[in-house]
Short mmCIF file of C-alpha atoms in Angstrom, two decimals:
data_model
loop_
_atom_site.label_atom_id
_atom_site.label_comp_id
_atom_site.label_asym_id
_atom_site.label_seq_id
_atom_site.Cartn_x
_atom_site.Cartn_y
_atom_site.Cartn_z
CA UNK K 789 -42.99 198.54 101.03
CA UNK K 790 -45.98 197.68 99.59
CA UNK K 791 -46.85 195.11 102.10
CA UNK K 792 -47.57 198.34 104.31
CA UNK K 793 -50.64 199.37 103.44
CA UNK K 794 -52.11 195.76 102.69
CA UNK K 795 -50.61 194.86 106.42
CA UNK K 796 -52.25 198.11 108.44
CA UNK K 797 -55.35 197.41 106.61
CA UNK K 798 -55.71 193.64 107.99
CA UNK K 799 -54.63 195.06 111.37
CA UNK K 800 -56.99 198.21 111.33
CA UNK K 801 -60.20 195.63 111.37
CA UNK K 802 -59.34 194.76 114.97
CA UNK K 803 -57.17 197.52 116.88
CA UNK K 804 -57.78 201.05 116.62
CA UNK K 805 -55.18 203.31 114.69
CA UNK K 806 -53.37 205.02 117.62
CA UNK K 807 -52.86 201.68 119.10
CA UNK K 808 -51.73 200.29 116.31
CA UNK K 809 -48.68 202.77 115.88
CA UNK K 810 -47.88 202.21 119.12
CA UNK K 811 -47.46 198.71 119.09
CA UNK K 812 -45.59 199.26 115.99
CA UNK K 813 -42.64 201.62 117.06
CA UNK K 814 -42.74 199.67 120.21
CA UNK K 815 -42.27 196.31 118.98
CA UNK K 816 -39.54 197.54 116.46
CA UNK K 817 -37.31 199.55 119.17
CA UNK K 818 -37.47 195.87 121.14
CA UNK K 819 -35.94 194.56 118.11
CA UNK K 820 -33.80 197.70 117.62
CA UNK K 821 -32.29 197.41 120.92
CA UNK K 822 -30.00 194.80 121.05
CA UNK K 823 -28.18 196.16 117.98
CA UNK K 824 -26.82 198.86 120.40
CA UNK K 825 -24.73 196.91 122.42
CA UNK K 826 -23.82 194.39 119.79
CA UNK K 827 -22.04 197.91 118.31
CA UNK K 828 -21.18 199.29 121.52
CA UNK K 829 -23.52 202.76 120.35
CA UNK K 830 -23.96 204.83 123.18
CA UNK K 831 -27.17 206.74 123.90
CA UNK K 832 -27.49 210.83 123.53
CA UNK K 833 -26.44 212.87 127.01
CA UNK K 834 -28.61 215.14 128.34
CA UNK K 835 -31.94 216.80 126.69
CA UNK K 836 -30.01 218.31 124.08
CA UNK K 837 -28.67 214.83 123.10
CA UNK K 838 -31.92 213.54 122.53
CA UNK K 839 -33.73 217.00 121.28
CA UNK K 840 -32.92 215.51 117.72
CA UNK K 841 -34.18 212.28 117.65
CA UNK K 842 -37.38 213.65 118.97
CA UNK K 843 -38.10 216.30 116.53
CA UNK K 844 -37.64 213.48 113.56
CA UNK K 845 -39.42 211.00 115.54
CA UNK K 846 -42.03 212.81 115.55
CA UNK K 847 -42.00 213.61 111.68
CA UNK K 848 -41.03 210.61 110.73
CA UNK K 849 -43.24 207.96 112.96
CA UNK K 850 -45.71 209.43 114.97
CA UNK K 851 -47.09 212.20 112.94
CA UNK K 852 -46.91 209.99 109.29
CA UNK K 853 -48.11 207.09 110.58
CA UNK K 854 -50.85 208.60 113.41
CA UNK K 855 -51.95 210.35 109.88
CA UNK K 856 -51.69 207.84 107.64
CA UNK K 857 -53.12 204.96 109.61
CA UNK K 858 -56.32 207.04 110.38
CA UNK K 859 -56.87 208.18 106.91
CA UNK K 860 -56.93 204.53 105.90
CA UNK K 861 -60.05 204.25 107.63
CA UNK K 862 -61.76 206.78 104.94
CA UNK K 863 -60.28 206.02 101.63
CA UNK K 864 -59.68 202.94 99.79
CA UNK K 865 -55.80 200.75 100.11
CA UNK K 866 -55.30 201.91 95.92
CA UNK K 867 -55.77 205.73 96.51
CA UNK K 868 -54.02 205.55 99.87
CA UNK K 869 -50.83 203.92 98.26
CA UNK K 870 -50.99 206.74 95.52
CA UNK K 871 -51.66 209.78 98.11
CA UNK K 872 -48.43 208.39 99.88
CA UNK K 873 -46.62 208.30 96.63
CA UNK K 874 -46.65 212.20 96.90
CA UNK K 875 -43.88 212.04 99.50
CA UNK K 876 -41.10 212.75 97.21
CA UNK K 877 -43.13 215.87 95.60
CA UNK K 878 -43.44 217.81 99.20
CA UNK K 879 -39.54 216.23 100.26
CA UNK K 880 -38.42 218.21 97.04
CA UNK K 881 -39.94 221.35 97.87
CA UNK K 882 -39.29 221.00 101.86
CA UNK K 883 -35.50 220.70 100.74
CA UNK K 884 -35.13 223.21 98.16
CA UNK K 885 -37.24 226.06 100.20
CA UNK K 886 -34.63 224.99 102.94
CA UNK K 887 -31.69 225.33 100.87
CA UNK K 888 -30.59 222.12 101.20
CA UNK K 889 -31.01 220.60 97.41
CA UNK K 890 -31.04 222.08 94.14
CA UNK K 891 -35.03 222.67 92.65
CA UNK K 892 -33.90 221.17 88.89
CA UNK K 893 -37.18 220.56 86.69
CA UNK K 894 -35.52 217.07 86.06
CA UNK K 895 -36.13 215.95 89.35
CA UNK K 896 -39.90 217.50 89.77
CA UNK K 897 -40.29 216.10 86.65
CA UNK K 898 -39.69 212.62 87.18
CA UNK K 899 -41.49 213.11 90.60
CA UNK K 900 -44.63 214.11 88.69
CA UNK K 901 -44.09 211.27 85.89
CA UNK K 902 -44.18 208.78 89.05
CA UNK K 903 -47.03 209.86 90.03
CA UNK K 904 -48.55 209.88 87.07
CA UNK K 905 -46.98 206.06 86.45
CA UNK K 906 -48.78 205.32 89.83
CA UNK K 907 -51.86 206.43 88.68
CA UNK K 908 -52.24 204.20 85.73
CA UNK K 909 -51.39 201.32 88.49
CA UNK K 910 -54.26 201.62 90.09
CA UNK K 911 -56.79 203.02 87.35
CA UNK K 912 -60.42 203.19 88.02
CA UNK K 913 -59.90 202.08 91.33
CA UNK K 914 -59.80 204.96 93.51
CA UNK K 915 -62.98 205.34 93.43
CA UNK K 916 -63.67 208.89 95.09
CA UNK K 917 -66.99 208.46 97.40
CA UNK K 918 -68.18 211.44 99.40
CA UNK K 919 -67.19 211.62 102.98
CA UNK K 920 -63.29 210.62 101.78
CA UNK K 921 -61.85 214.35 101.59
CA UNK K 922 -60.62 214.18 105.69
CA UNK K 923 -59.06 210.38 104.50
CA UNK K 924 -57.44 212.15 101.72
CA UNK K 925 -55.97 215.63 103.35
CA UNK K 926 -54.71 212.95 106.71
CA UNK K 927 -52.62 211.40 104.16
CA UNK K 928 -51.31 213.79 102.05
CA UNK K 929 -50.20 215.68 105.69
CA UNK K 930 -48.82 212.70 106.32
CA UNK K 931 -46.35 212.78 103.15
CA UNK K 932 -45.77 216.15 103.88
CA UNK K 933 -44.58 215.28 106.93
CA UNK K 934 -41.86 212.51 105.76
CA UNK K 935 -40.37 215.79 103.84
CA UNK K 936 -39.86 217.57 107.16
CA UNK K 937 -38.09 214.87 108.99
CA UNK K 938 -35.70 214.17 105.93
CA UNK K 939 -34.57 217.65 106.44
CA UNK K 940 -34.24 217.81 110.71
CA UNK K 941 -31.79 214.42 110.13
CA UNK K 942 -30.04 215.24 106.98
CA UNK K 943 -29.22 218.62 109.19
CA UNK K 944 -28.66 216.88 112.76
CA UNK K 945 -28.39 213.59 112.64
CA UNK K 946 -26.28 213.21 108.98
CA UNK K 947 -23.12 211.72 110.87
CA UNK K 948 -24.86 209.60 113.45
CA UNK K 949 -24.44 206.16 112.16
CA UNK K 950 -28.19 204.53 110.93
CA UNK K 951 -28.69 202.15 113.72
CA UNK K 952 -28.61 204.46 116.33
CA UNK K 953 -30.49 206.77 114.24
CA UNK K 954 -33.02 204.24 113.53
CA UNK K 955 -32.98 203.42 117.53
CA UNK K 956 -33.17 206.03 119.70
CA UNK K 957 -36.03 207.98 117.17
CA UNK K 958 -37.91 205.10 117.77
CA UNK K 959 -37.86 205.30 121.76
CA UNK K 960 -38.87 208.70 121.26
CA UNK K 961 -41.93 207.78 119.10
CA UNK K 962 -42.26 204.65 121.99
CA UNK K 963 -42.79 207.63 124.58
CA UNK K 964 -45.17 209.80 123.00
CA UNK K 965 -47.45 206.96 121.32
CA UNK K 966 -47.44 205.56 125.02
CA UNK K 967 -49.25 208.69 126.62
CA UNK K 968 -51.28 209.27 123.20
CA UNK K 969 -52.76 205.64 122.99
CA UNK K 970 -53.27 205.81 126.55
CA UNK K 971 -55.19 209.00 126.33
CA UNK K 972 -57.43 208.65 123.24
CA UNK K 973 -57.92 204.90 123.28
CA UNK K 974 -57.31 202.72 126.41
CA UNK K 975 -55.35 199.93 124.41
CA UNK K 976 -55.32 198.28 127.77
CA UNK K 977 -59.23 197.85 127.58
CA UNK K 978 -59.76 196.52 124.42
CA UNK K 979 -60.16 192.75 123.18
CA UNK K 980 -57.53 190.89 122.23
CA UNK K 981 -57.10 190.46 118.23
CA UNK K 982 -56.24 187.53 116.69
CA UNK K 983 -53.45 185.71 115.75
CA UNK K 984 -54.04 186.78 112.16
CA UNK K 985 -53.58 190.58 113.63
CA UNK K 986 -50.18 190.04 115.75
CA UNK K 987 -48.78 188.78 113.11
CA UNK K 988 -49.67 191.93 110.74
CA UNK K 989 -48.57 193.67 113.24
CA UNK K 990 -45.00 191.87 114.21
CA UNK K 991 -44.51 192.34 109.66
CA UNK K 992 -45.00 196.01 109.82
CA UNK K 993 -42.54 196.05 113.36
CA UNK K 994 -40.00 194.58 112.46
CA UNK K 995 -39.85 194.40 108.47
CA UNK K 996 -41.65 197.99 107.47
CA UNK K 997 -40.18 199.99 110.49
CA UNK K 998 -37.08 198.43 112.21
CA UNK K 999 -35.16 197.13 108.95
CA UNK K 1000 -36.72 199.44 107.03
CA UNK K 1001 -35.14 202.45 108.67
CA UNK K 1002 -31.63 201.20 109.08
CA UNK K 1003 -32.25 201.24 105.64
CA UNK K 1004 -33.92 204.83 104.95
CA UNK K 1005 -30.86 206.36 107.11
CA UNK K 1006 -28.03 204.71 105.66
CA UNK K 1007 -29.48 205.79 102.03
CA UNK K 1008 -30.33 209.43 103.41
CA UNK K 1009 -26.27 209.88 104.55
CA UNK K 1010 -25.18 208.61 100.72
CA UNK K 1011 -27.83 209.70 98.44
CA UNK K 1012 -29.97 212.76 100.12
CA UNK K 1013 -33.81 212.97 101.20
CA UNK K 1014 -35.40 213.72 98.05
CA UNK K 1015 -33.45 210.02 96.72
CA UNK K 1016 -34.29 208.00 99.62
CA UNK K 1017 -38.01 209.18 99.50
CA UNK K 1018 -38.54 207.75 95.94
CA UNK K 1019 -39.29 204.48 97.30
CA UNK K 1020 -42.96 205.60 97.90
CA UNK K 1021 -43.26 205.30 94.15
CA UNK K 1022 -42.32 201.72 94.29
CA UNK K 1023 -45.17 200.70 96.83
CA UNK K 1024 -48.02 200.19 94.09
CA UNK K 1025 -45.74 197.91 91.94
CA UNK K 1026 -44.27 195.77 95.19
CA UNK K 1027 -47.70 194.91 96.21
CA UNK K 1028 -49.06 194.07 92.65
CA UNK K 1029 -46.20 191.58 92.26
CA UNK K 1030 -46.88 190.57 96.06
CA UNK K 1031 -49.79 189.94 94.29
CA UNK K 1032 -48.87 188.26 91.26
CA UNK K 1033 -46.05 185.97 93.15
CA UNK K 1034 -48.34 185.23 96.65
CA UNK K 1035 -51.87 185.45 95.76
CA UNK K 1036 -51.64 184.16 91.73
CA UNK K 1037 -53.53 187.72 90.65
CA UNK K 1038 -52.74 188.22 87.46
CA UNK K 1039 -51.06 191.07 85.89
CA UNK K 1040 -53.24 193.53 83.20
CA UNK K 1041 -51.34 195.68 80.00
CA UNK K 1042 -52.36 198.92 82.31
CA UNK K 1043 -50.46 197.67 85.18
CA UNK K 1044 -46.77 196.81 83.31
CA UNK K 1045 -47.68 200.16 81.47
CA UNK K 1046 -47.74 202.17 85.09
CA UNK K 1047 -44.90 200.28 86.06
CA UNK K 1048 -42.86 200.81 83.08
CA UNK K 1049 -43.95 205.00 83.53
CA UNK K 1050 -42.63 204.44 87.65
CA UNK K 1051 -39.34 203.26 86.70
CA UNK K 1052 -38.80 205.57 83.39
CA UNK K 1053 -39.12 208.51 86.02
CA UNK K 1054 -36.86 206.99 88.95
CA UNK K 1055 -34.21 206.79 85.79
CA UNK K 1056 -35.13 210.63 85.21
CA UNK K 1057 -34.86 211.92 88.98
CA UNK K 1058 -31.73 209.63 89.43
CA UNK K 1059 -29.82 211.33 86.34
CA UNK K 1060 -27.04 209.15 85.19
CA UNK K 1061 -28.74 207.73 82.29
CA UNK K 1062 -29.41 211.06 81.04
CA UNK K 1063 -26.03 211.94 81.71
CA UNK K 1064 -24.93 209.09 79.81
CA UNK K 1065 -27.10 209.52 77.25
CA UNK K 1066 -25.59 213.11 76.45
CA UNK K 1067 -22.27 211.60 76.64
CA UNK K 1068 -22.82 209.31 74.46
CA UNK K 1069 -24.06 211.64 71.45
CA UNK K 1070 -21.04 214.60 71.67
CA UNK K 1071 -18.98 213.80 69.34
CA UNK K 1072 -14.94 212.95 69.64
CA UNK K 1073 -12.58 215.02 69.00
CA UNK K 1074 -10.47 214.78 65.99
CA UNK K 1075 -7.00 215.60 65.68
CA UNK K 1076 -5.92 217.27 62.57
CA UNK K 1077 -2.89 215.13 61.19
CA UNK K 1078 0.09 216.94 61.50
CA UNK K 1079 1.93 217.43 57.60
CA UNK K 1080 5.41 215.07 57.75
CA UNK K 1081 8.25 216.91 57.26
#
């Protein structure tokens, strides 16, 4: 995941950010499709069929990543990774004002303690400048968003199986991206990028969108929307070890620290190792011996 925001900054210095959304869900429903008839999955009936996949389509892709893409032209990659880290924070409350998961101050807890672990990640360099405030509020509406569409599938969509989840809200996001890029931006009149570009943008297709939510929807039926949201605290460290493994960056005491905080608080929201724990120290029971006769 944290190849996302290094990949839609390399594409953002050539395409403009509606277009590039669009060329994203596009590209990933191509590769989406074929899955569909491999598993003989058969599309919705009718407008109420596809009335669903819409309404998280449009949580999920074109809203988030309209938002998040456009904000990334204000702020810098650090405090855009860290704003997007806030995702589980407003899927917690979405969920427990909707009834659907239990508010425990274990889980805002740890979701706070991530964000505090990403924080130390990135340390002095977010770098507030003035003008960044509209950067800022586009991507925190765009992790606000991610909470609402956790809570229209975990409610509709729970027992459709994650491919065709994963497919058919991505035609819906291919059909409204098509008439918004088409409106705002002409796509069809700008230059071609470079190679360098279509490649960024064929990695966030088919890696950060198409795989990635077969994956999101599978983990969503078995382990709820406030679990399956937590990776957004795992973007900072993935793309400082991209870093580390890739690039040969090295690797300061504040980063392992911020890392170490990240997973301490994924342990925390999880709760079995707390669970353990408490196991662990109540002490056995002892039967008294019983006198012989």
């Amino acid at each position: 995941m944290g190849r996302v925001v290094l990949l839609q900054r390399r594409v953002l210095r050539e395409l403009p950010p509606f277009t590039v959304v669009f060329l994203r869900v596009a590209i990933a429903a191509v590769i989406l499709l074929p899955g569909l008839w491999i598993y003989r999955l058969a599309f919705p009936r009718g407008l109420s069929g596809w009335k669903p996949f819409f309404a998280v389509a449009l949580f999920n892709n074109v809203l988030p990543f309209s938002l998040i893409v456009t904000g990334q032209n204000h702020i810098p990659s650090g405090l855009a990774s860290i704003l997007n880290a806030t995702t589980p924070l407003f899927t917690v409350a979405v969920m427990a004002a909707a009834g659907e998961e239990r508010l425990s101050v274990r889980r805002v807890a740890g979701v706070i303690a991530g964000l505090i672990g990403v924080m130390i990640l990135h340390g002095e360099g977010l770098g507030l400048a003035s003008g960044e405030g509209l950067g800022i509020l586009l991507c925190l509406a765009g992790a606000s968003s991610y909470g609402v569409s956790a809570l229209i599938a975990r409610r509709h969509l729970i027992d459709t199986p994650p491919l065709a989840t994963a497919t058919f809200q991505m035609l819906a996001s291919v059909l409204m991206m098509t008439v918004v890029a088409a409106v705002v931006e002409r796509p069809w009149q700008l230059p071609m990028p470079g190679s360098a570009t279509w490649l960024a943008v064929l990695g966030l297709a088919a890696l950060s969108t198409a795989f990635a939510y077969i994956v999101f929807f599978q983990i969503l039926r078995r382990s709820g929307a406030t679990n399956v949201m937590l990776v957004t605290l795992l973007i900072p460290v993935t793309a400082i070890l991209l870093g580390y493994f890739v690039l040969g960056e090295s690797i300061s005491l504040r980063e392992i620290a911020g890392a170490l905080v990240i997973g301490s608080a994924l342990l925390l929201i999880d709760g079995r190792v707390p669970k353990l724990t408490r196991r662990g120290v109540t002490p056995e029971r002892t039967s008294t011996p019983k006198a012989s006769p």
